[in-house]
Amino acid sequence: LDHVPFGLVLGDDKKKFKTRSGEVTKLVDLLDEAVTRAKRQLDERMGTEGSTSQMTEGDASMAATRIGYGCVKYCDLRQHRITDYQFSYDKMLQLNGNTAVYLMYSYARIYSIGRKAGVAAGDLVGVPPSVGHPKELALVLHVLKFPEVMERVADLLLPHLICDFLYEAAEKYNDFYKDCKVIGDPLQNNRLVICETVALVMRTGLSLLGITPLEK
């Protein structure tokens, strides 16, 4: 059993986070508010003209719960554990940057590629990844560091290292996806192997942080 120090969660006034009445904020209230805001954000996105991210009300509520809980957990865990940080719903629910929302949407995009290609994971067994393009190589080399990162996390008891790794993986994947066509390319299955591997690593990393990713 290891006892480790932690920093403080600060409010907008950069003082210890409390309610307006001066009471300690309950975690359940933070989570409920995060889910409410996440649902509002989803509704706005689905209501945008031309949006392709439509889902049923039940799916939207489930997604909002996962996003709301995930963003609160990730916001806390992505900080170095001895560093004080300022709590902000707006920042933790941003679609860009090192947030749970960004990682969850990135995972959903990766997960959907195999579905759109109509290729099952079992069909990719024995297929080598393509590493001829610089963006492919950079992504593959980064993903291969995952076991090493996990060893450091266990040794140093610093979960923010998982967050940093996942964020960089998502960034490198998006760079890869911009420059390397997947579906319909002669290297489709070789690149799908990369996609499946990144999805597996991200799913594992998010799970270790207590976050359930979205598949759409």
PDB file of C-alpha atoms in Angstrom:
ATOM      1  CA  LEU A   1       0.000   0.000   0.000  1.00  0.00           C
ATOM      2  CA  ASP A   2       1.455   3.339  -1.101  1.00  0.00           C
ATOM      3  CA  HIS A   3       0.377   6.688   0.285  1.00  0.00           C
ATOM      4  CA  VAL A   4       0.839   9.468  -2.280  1.00  0.00           C
ATOM      5  CA  PRO A   5       0.241  13.223  -2.121  1.00  0.00           C
ATOM      6  CA  PHE A   6      -2.353  15.009  -4.255  1.00  0.00           C
ATOM      7  CA  GLY A   7      -2.865  18.618  -5.279  1.00  0.00           C
ATOM      8  CA  LEU A   8      -6.032  20.644  -4.750  1.00  0.00           C
ATOM      9  CA  VAL A   9      -8.997  21.175  -7.059  1.00  0.00           C
ATOM     10  CA  LEU A  10      -9.539  24.930  -7.415  1.00  0.00           C
ATOM     11  CA  GLY A  11     -12.588  26.964  -8.372  1.00  0.00           C
ATOM     12  CA  ASP A  12     -12.840  29.983 -10.678  1.00  0.00           C
ATOM     13  CA  ASP A  13     -11.414  32.149  -7.905  1.00  0.00           C
ATOM     14  CA  LYS A  14      -8.377  29.841  -7.786  1.00  0.00           C
ATOM     15  CA  LYS A  15      -9.264  28.855  -4.233  1.00  0.00           C
ATOM     16  CA  LYS A  16     -10.286  25.418  -2.940  1.00  0.00           C
ATOM     17  CA  PHE A  17     -13.293  24.268  -4.954  1.00  0.00           C
ATOM     18  CA  LYS A  18     -16.574  24.820  -3.072  1.00  0.00           C
ATOM     19  CA  THR A  19     -20.234  25.558  -3.750  1.00  0.00           C
ATOM     20  CA  ARG A  20     -21.476  29.146  -3.772  1.00  0.00           C
ATOM     21  CA  SER A  21     -22.669  28.669  -0.207  1.00  0.00           C
ATOM     22  CA  GLY A  22     -19.151  27.692   0.849  1.00  0.00           C
ATOM     23  CA  GLU A  23     -19.833  23.980   1.286  1.00  0.00           C
ATOM     24  CA  VAL A  24     -17.673  21.193  -0.075  1.00  0.00           C
ATOM     25  CA  THR A  25     -18.948  20.152  -3.495  1.00  0.00           C
ATOM     26  CA  LYS A  26     -20.234  16.576  -3.688  1.00  0.00           C
ATOM     27  CA  LEU A  27     -18.828  14.384  -6.429  1.00  0.00           C
ATOM     28  CA  VAL A  28     -22.306  13.180  -7.412  1.00  0.00           C
ATOM     29  CA  ASP A  29     -23.325  16.792  -8.080  1.00  0.00           C
ATOM     30  CA  LEU A  30     -20.262  17.358 -10.271  1.00  0.00           C
ATOM     31  CA  LEU A  31     -21.017  14.216 -12.263  1.00  0.00           C
ATOM     32  CA  ASP A  32     -24.699  15.077 -12.696  1.00  0.00           C
ATOM     33  CA  GLU A  33     -23.842  18.566 -13.949  1.00  0.00           C
ATOM     34  CA  ALA A  34     -21.217  17.158 -16.328  1.00  0.00           C
ATOM     35  CA  VAL A  35     -23.773  14.722 -17.792  1.00  0.00           C
ATOM     36  CA  THR A  36     -26.326  17.531 -18.196  1.00  0.00           C
ATOM     37  CA  ARG A  37     -23.826  19.699 -20.046  1.00  0.00           C
ATOM     38  CA  ALA A  38     -22.611  16.810 -22.184  1.00  0.00           C
ATOM     39  CA  LYS A  39     -26.212  16.027 -23.201  1.00  0.00           C
ATOM     40  CA  ARG A  40     -26.797  19.669 -24.097  1.00  0.00           C
ATOM     41  CA  GLN A  41     -23.642  19.654 -26.197  1.00  0.00           C
ATOM     42  CA  LEU A  42     -24.730  16.479 -28.007  1.00  0.00           C
ATOM     43  CA  ASP A  43     -28.186  17.899 -28.685  1.00  0.00           C
ATOM     44  CA  GLU A  44     -26.610  21.028 -30.164  1.00  0.00           C
ATOM     45  CA  ARG A  45     -24.311  18.990 -32.393  1.00  0.00           C
ATOM     46  CA  MET A  46     -27.155  16.782 -33.621  1.00  0.00           C
ATOM     47  CA  GLY A  47     -29.297  19.850 -34.221  1.00  0.00           C
ATOM     48  CA  THR A  48     -26.680  21.440 -36.446  1.00  0.00           C
ATOM     49  CA  GLU A  49     -27.822  21.646 -40.042  1.00  0.00           C
ATOM     50  CA  GLY A  50     -26.089  18.973 -42.091  1.00  0.00           C
ATOM     51  CA  SER A  51     -24.873  17.073 -39.055  1.00  0.00           C
ATOM     52  CA  THR A  52     -24.139  13.402 -39.710  1.00  0.00           C
ATOM     53  CA  SER A  53     -23.845  12.476 -36.035  1.00  0.00           C
ATOM     54  CA  GLN A  54     -27.527  11.602 -35.503  1.00  0.00           C
ATOM     55  CA  MET A  55     -28.467   9.067 -32.819  1.00  0.00           C
ATOM     56  CA  THR A  56     -31.559   7.984 -30.944  1.00  0.00           C
ATOM     57  CA  GLU A  57     -32.548   9.715 -27.704  1.00  0.00           C
ATOM     58  CA  GLY A  58     -31.544   6.603 -25.761  1.00  0.00           C
ATOM     59  CA  ASP A  59     -28.138   6.457 -27.433  1.00  0.00           C
ATOM     60  CA  ALA A  60     -27.646  10.179 -26.844  1.00  0.00           C
ATOM     61  CA  SER A  61     -28.436   9.827 -23.130  1.00  0.00           C
ATOM     62  CA  MET A  62     -26.034   6.884 -22.827  1.00  0.00           C
ATOM     63  CA  ALA A  63     -23.331   8.816 -24.671  1.00  0.00           C
ATOM     64  CA  ALA A  64     -23.881  11.886 -22.484  1.00  0.00           C
ATOM     65  CA  THR A  65     -23.452   9.779 -19.344  1.00  0.00           C
ATOM     66  CA  ARG A  66     -20.228   8.246 -20.621  1.00  0.00           C
ATOM     67  CA  ILE A  67     -18.896  11.624 -21.743  1.00  0.00           C
ATOM     68  CA  GLY A  68     -19.931  13.407 -18.553  1.00  0.00           C
ATOM     69  CA  TYR A  69     -18.415  10.832 -16.219  1.00  0.00           C
ATOM     70  CA  GLY A  70     -15.396  10.412 -18.468  1.00  0.00           C
ATOM     71  CA  CYS A  71     -14.593  14.103 -18.701  1.00  0.00           C
ATOM     72  CA  VAL A  72     -14.603  14.558 -14.914  1.00  0.00           C
ATOM     73  CA  LYS A  73     -12.360  11.521 -14.398  1.00  0.00           C
ATOM     74  CA  TYR A  74     -10.017  12.484 -17.210  1.00  0.00           C
ATOM     75  CA  CYS A  75      -9.774  16.115 -16.120  1.00  0.00           C
ATOM     76  CA  ASP A  76      -8.564  14.953 -12.720  1.00  0.00           C
ATOM     77  CA  LEU A  77      -6.279  12.152 -13.875  1.00  0.00           C
ATOM     78  CA  ARG A  78      -4.544  14.055 -16.675  1.00  0.00           C
ATOM     79  CA  GLN A  79      -3.009  16.439 -14.153  1.00  0.00           C
ATOM     80  CA  HIS A  80       0.205  15.530 -12.365  1.00  0.00           C
ATOM     81  CA  ARG A  81      -1.254  14.266  -9.100  1.00  0.00           C
ATOM     82  CA  ILE A  82       0.621  16.750  -6.883  1.00  0.00           C
ATOM     83  CA  THR A  83      -0.330  19.771  -9.022  1.00  0.00           C
ATOM     84  CA  ASP A  84      -3.261  22.024  -8.119  1.00  0.00           C
ATOM     85  CA  TYR A  85      -5.666  22.597 -11.023  1.00  0.00           C
ATOM     86  CA  GLN A  86      -8.637  24.795 -11.797  1.00  0.00           C
ATOM     87  CA  PHE A  87     -11.914  22.950 -12.354  1.00  0.00           C
ATOM     88  CA  SER A  88     -13.810  24.048 -15.482  1.00  0.00           C
ATOM     89  CA  TYR A  89     -16.703  22.297 -17.213  1.00  0.00           C
ATOM     90  CA  ASP A  90     -16.143  24.328 -20.370  1.00  0.00           C
ATOM     91  CA  LYS A  91     -12.522  23.227 -20.682  1.00  0.00           C
ATOM     92  CA  MET A  92     -13.120  19.560 -19.874  1.00  0.00           C
ATOM     93  CA  LEU A  93     -15.931  19.327 -22.447  1.00  0.00           C
ATOM     94  CA  GLN A  94     -13.922  20.870 -25.287  1.00  0.00           C
ATOM     95  CA  LEU A  95     -13.827  18.850 -28.500  1.00  0.00           C
ATOM     96  CA  ASN A  96     -10.184  19.754 -29.093  1.00  0.00           C
ATOM     97  CA  GLY A  97      -7.116  19.406 -26.925  1.00  0.00           C
ATOM     98  CA  ASN A  98      -6.210  16.946 -24.216  1.00  0.00           C
ATOM     99  CA  THR A  99      -9.741  16.116 -23.054  1.00  0.00           C
ATOM    100  CA  ALA A 100     -11.787  12.956 -22.632  1.00  0.00           C
ATOM    101  CA  VAL A 101     -14.256  14.227 -25.237  1.00  0.00           C
ATOM    102  CA  TYR A 102     -11.527  14.545 -27.861  1.00  0.00           C
ATOM    103  CA  LEU A 103     -10.206  11.067 -27.120  1.00  0.00           C
ATOM    104  CA  MET A 104     -13.668   9.503 -27.113  1.00  0.00           C
ATOM    105  CA  TYR A 105     -14.582  11.056 -30.438  1.00  0.00           C
ATOM    106  CA  SER A 106     -11.200  10.030 -31.867  1.00  0.00           C
ATOM    107  CA  TYR A 107     -11.786   6.459 -30.717  1.00  0.00           C
ATOM    108  CA  ALA A 108     -15.281   6.426 -32.233  1.00  0.00           C
ATOM    109  CA  ARG A 109     -13.864   7.597 -35.554  1.00  0.00           C
ATOM    110  CA  ILE A 110     -11.166   4.906 -35.524  1.00  0.00           C
ATOM    111  CA  TYR A 111     -13.654   2.209 -34.520  1.00  0.00           C
ATOM    112  CA  SER A 112     -16.000   3.146 -37.367  1.00  0.00           C
ATOM    113  CA  ILE A 113     -13.397   2.695 -40.108  1.00  0.00           C
ATOM    114  CA  GLY A 114     -13.369  -1.097 -39.954  1.00  0.00           C
ATOM    115  CA  ARG A 115     -17.173  -1.093 -39.940  1.00  0.00           C
ATOM    116  CA  LYS A 116     -17.310   1.160 -43.011  1.00  0.00           C
ATOM    117  CA  ALA A 117     -14.696  -0.956 -44.801  1.00  0.00           C
ATOM    118  CA  GLY A 118     -16.696  -4.112 -44.104  1.00  0.00           C
ATOM    119  CA  VAL A 119     -13.587  -5.888 -42.842  1.00  0.00           C
ATOM    120  CA  ALA A 120     -13.729  -7.866 -39.591  1.00  0.00           C
ATOM    121  CA  ALA A 121     -10.777  -7.870 -37.204  1.00  0.00           C
ATOM    122  CA  GLY A 122     -10.387 -11.613 -37.759  1.00  0.00           C
ATOM    123  CA  ASP A 123      -9.772 -10.981 -41.461  1.00  0.00           C
ATOM    124  CA  LEU A 124      -6.668  -8.961 -40.573  1.00  0.00           C
ATOM    125  CA  VAL A 125      -4.849 -11.734 -38.715  1.00  0.00           C
ATOM    126  CA  GLY A 126      -1.388 -12.138 -40.205  1.00  0.00           C
ATOM    127  CA  VAL A 127      -1.610  -8.901 -42.207  1.00  0.00           C
ATOM    128  CA  PRO A 128       1.428  -6.689 -41.523  1.00  0.00           C
ATOM    129  CA  PRO A 129       0.991  -2.966 -40.857  1.00  0.00           C
ATOM    130  CA  SER A 130       2.071  -0.547 -43.532  1.00  0.00           C
ATOM    131  CA  VAL A 131       4.959   1.655 -42.395  1.00  0.00           C
ATOM    132  CA  GLY A 132       6.140   3.120 -45.695  1.00  0.00           C
ATOM    133  CA  HIS A 133       4.644   6.555 -45.066  1.00  0.00           C
ATOM    134  CA  PRO A 134       6.268   8.751 -42.355  1.00  0.00           C
ATOM    135  CA  LYS A 135       2.888   9.275 -40.635  1.00  0.00           C
ATOM    136  CA  GLU A 136       2.286   5.507 -40.556  1.00  0.00           C
ATOM    137  CA  LEU A 137       5.699   4.862 -39.048  1.00  0.00           C
ATOM    138  CA  ALA A 138       5.355   7.609 -36.436  1.00  0.00           C
ATOM    139  CA  LEU A 139       1.995   6.229 -35.300  1.00  0.00           C
ATOM    140  CA  VAL A 140       3.149   2.611 -35.146  1.00  0.00           C
ATOM    141  CA  LEU A 141       6.305   3.508 -33.218  1.00  0.00           C
ATOM    142  CA  HIS A 142       4.263   5.515 -30.714  1.00  0.00           C
ATOM    143  CA  VAL A 143       1.757   2.708 -30.118  1.00  0.00           C
ATOM    144  CA  LEU A 144       4.613   0.293 -29.478  1.00  0.00           C
ATOM    145  CA  LYS A 145       5.615   2.416 -26.471  1.00  0.00           C
ATOM    146  CA  PHE A 146       2.416   1.536 -24.587  1.00  0.00           C
ATOM    147  CA  PRO A 147       3.912  -1.306 -22.471  1.00  0.00           C
ATOM    148  CA  GLU A 148       6.821   0.939 -21.485  1.00  0.00           C
ATOM    149  CA  VAL A 149       4.433   3.724 -20.490  1.00  0.00           C
ATOM    150  CA  MET A 150       2.435   1.332 -18.329  1.00  0.00           C
ATOM    151  CA  GLU A 151       5.586   0.221 -16.534  1.00  0.00           C
ATOM    152  CA  ARG A 152       6.409   3.858 -15.737  1.00  0.00           C
ATOM    153  CA  VAL A 153       2.871   4.465 -14.484  1.00  0.00           C
ATOM    154  CA  ALA A 154       3.128   1.477 -12.143  1.00  0.00           C
ATOM    155  CA  ASP A 155       6.583   2.487 -10.884  1.00  0.00           C
ATOM    156  CA  LEU A 156       5.880   6.204 -10.415  1.00  0.00           C
ATOM    157  CA  LEU A 157       2.138   6.022  -9.604  1.00  0.00           C
ATOM    158  CA  LEU A 158       1.450   8.775 -12.130  1.00  0.00           C
ATOM    159  CA  PRO A 159      -1.730   8.056 -14.141  1.00  0.00           C
ATOM    160  CA  HIS A 160      -1.389  11.293 -16.108  1.00  0.00           C
ATOM    161  CA  LEU A 161       1.268   9.504 -18.184  1.00  0.00           C
ATOM    162  CA  ILE A 162      -1.516   7.335 -19.641  1.00  0.00           C
ATOM    163  CA  CYS A 163      -3.455  10.476 -20.561  1.00  0.00           C
ATOM    164  CA  ASP A 164      -0.439  12.045 -22.239  1.00  0.00           C
ATOM    165  CA  PHE A 165       0.200   8.850 -24.194  1.00  0.00           C
ATOM    166  CA  LEU A 166      -3.423   8.533 -25.358  1.00  0.00           C
ATOM    167  CA  TYR A 167      -3.605  12.178 -26.392  1.00  0.00           C
ATOM    168  CA  GLU A 168      -0.432  11.876 -28.445  1.00  0.00           C
ATOM    169  CA  ALA A 169      -1.747   8.641 -29.982  1.00  0.00           C
ATOM    170  CA  ALA A 170      -4.952  10.416 -31.037  1.00  0.00           C
ATOM    171  CA  GLU A 171      -2.984  13.320 -32.486  1.00  0.00           C
ATOM    172  CA  LYS A 172      -0.675  11.014 -34.443  1.00  0.00           C
ATOM    173  CA  TYR A 173      -3.633   8.982 -35.652  1.00  0.00           C
ATOM    174  CA  ASN A 174      -5.391  12.081 -36.956  1.00  0.00           C
ATOM    175  CA  ASP A 175      -2.189  13.111 -38.761  1.00  0.00           C
ATOM    176  CA  PHE A 176      -2.002   9.615 -40.263  1.00  0.00           C
ATOM    177  CA  TYR A 177      -5.655   9.675 -41.335  1.00  0.00           C
ATOM    178  CA  LYS A 178      -5.266  13.034 -43.088  1.00  0.00           C
ATOM    179  CA  ASP A 179      -2.342  11.855 -45.217  1.00  0.00           C
ATOM    180  CA  CYS A 180      -2.993   8.123 -45.647  1.00  0.00           C
ATOM    181  CA  LYS A 181      -6.178   6.959 -47.348  1.00  0.00           C
ATOM    182  CA  VAL A 182      -7.514   3.790 -45.754  1.00  0.00           C
ATOM    183  CA  ILE A 183     -10.761   2.573 -47.340  1.00  0.00           C
ATOM    184  CA  GLY A 184     -10.343   1.649 -50.996  1.00  0.00           C
ATOM    185  CA  ASP A 185      -6.578   2.074 -51.030  1.00  0.00           C
ATOM    186  CA  PRO A 186      -4.347  -0.821 -52.220  1.00  0.00           C
ATOM    187  CA  LEU A 187      -2.887  -0.754 -48.675  1.00  0.00           C
ATOM    188  CA  GLN A 188      -6.346  -0.761 -47.089  1.00  0.00           C
ATOM    189  CA  ASN A 189      -5.961  -3.886 -44.941  1.00  0.00           C
ATOM    190  CA  ASN A 190      -2.399  -2.993 -43.922  1.00  0.00           C
ATOM    191  CA  ARG A 191      -3.658   0.370 -42.731  1.00  0.00           C
ATOM    192  CA  LEU A 192      -6.717  -1.176 -41.114  1.00  0.00           C
ATOM    193  CA  VAL A 193      -4.283  -3.212 -38.985  1.00  0.00           C
ATOM    194  CA  ILE A 194      -2.879   0.084 -37.731  1.00  0.00           C
ATOM    195  CA  CYS A 195      -6.385   1.394 -37.039  1.00  0.00           C
ATOM    196  CA  GLU A 196      -7.397  -1.749 -35.140  1.00  0.00           C
ATOM    197  CA  THR A 197      -4.214  -1.661 -33.067  1.00  0.00           C
ATOM    198  CA  VAL A 198      -4.624   2.001 -32.173  1.00  0.00           C
ATOM    199  CA  ALA A 199      -8.270   1.382 -31.250  1.00  0.00           C
ATOM    200  CA  LEU A 200      -7.273  -1.522 -28.989  1.00  0.00           C
ATOM    201  CA  VAL A 201      -4.577   0.509 -27.241  1.00  0.00           C
ATOM    202  CA  MET A 202      -6.888   3.505 -26.770  1.00  0.00           C
ATOM    203  CA  ARG A 203      -9.713   1.296 -25.481  1.00  0.00           C
ATOM    204  CA  THR A 204      -7.324  -0.343 -23.011  1.00  0.00           C
ATOM    205  CA  GLY A 205      -5.879   2.972 -21.861  1.00  0.00           C
ATOM    206  CA  LEU A 206      -9.275   4.588 -21.372  1.00  0.00           C
ATOM    207  CA  SER A 207     -10.483   1.525 -19.493  1.00  0.00           C
ATOM    208  CA  LEU A 208      -7.523   1.793 -17.115  1.00  0.00           C
ATOM    209  CA  LEU A 209      -8.632   5.368 -16.428  1.00  0.00           C
ATOM    210  CA  GLY A 210     -12.160   4.145 -15.677  1.00  0.00           C
ATOM    211  CA  ILE A 211     -13.598   5.578 -18.907  1.00  0.00           C
ATOM    212  CA  THR A 212     -15.913   3.692 -21.253  1.00  0.00           C
ATOM    213  CA  PRO A 213     -15.356   4.862 -24.847  1.00  0.00           C
ATOM    214  CA  LEU A 214     -18.011   5.505 -27.480  1.00  0.00           C
ATOM    215  CA  GLU A 215     -18.268   3.388 -30.622  1.00  0.00           C
ATOM    216  CA  LYS A 216     -20.297   5.967 -32.520  1.00  0.00           C
TER     217      LYS A 216
END
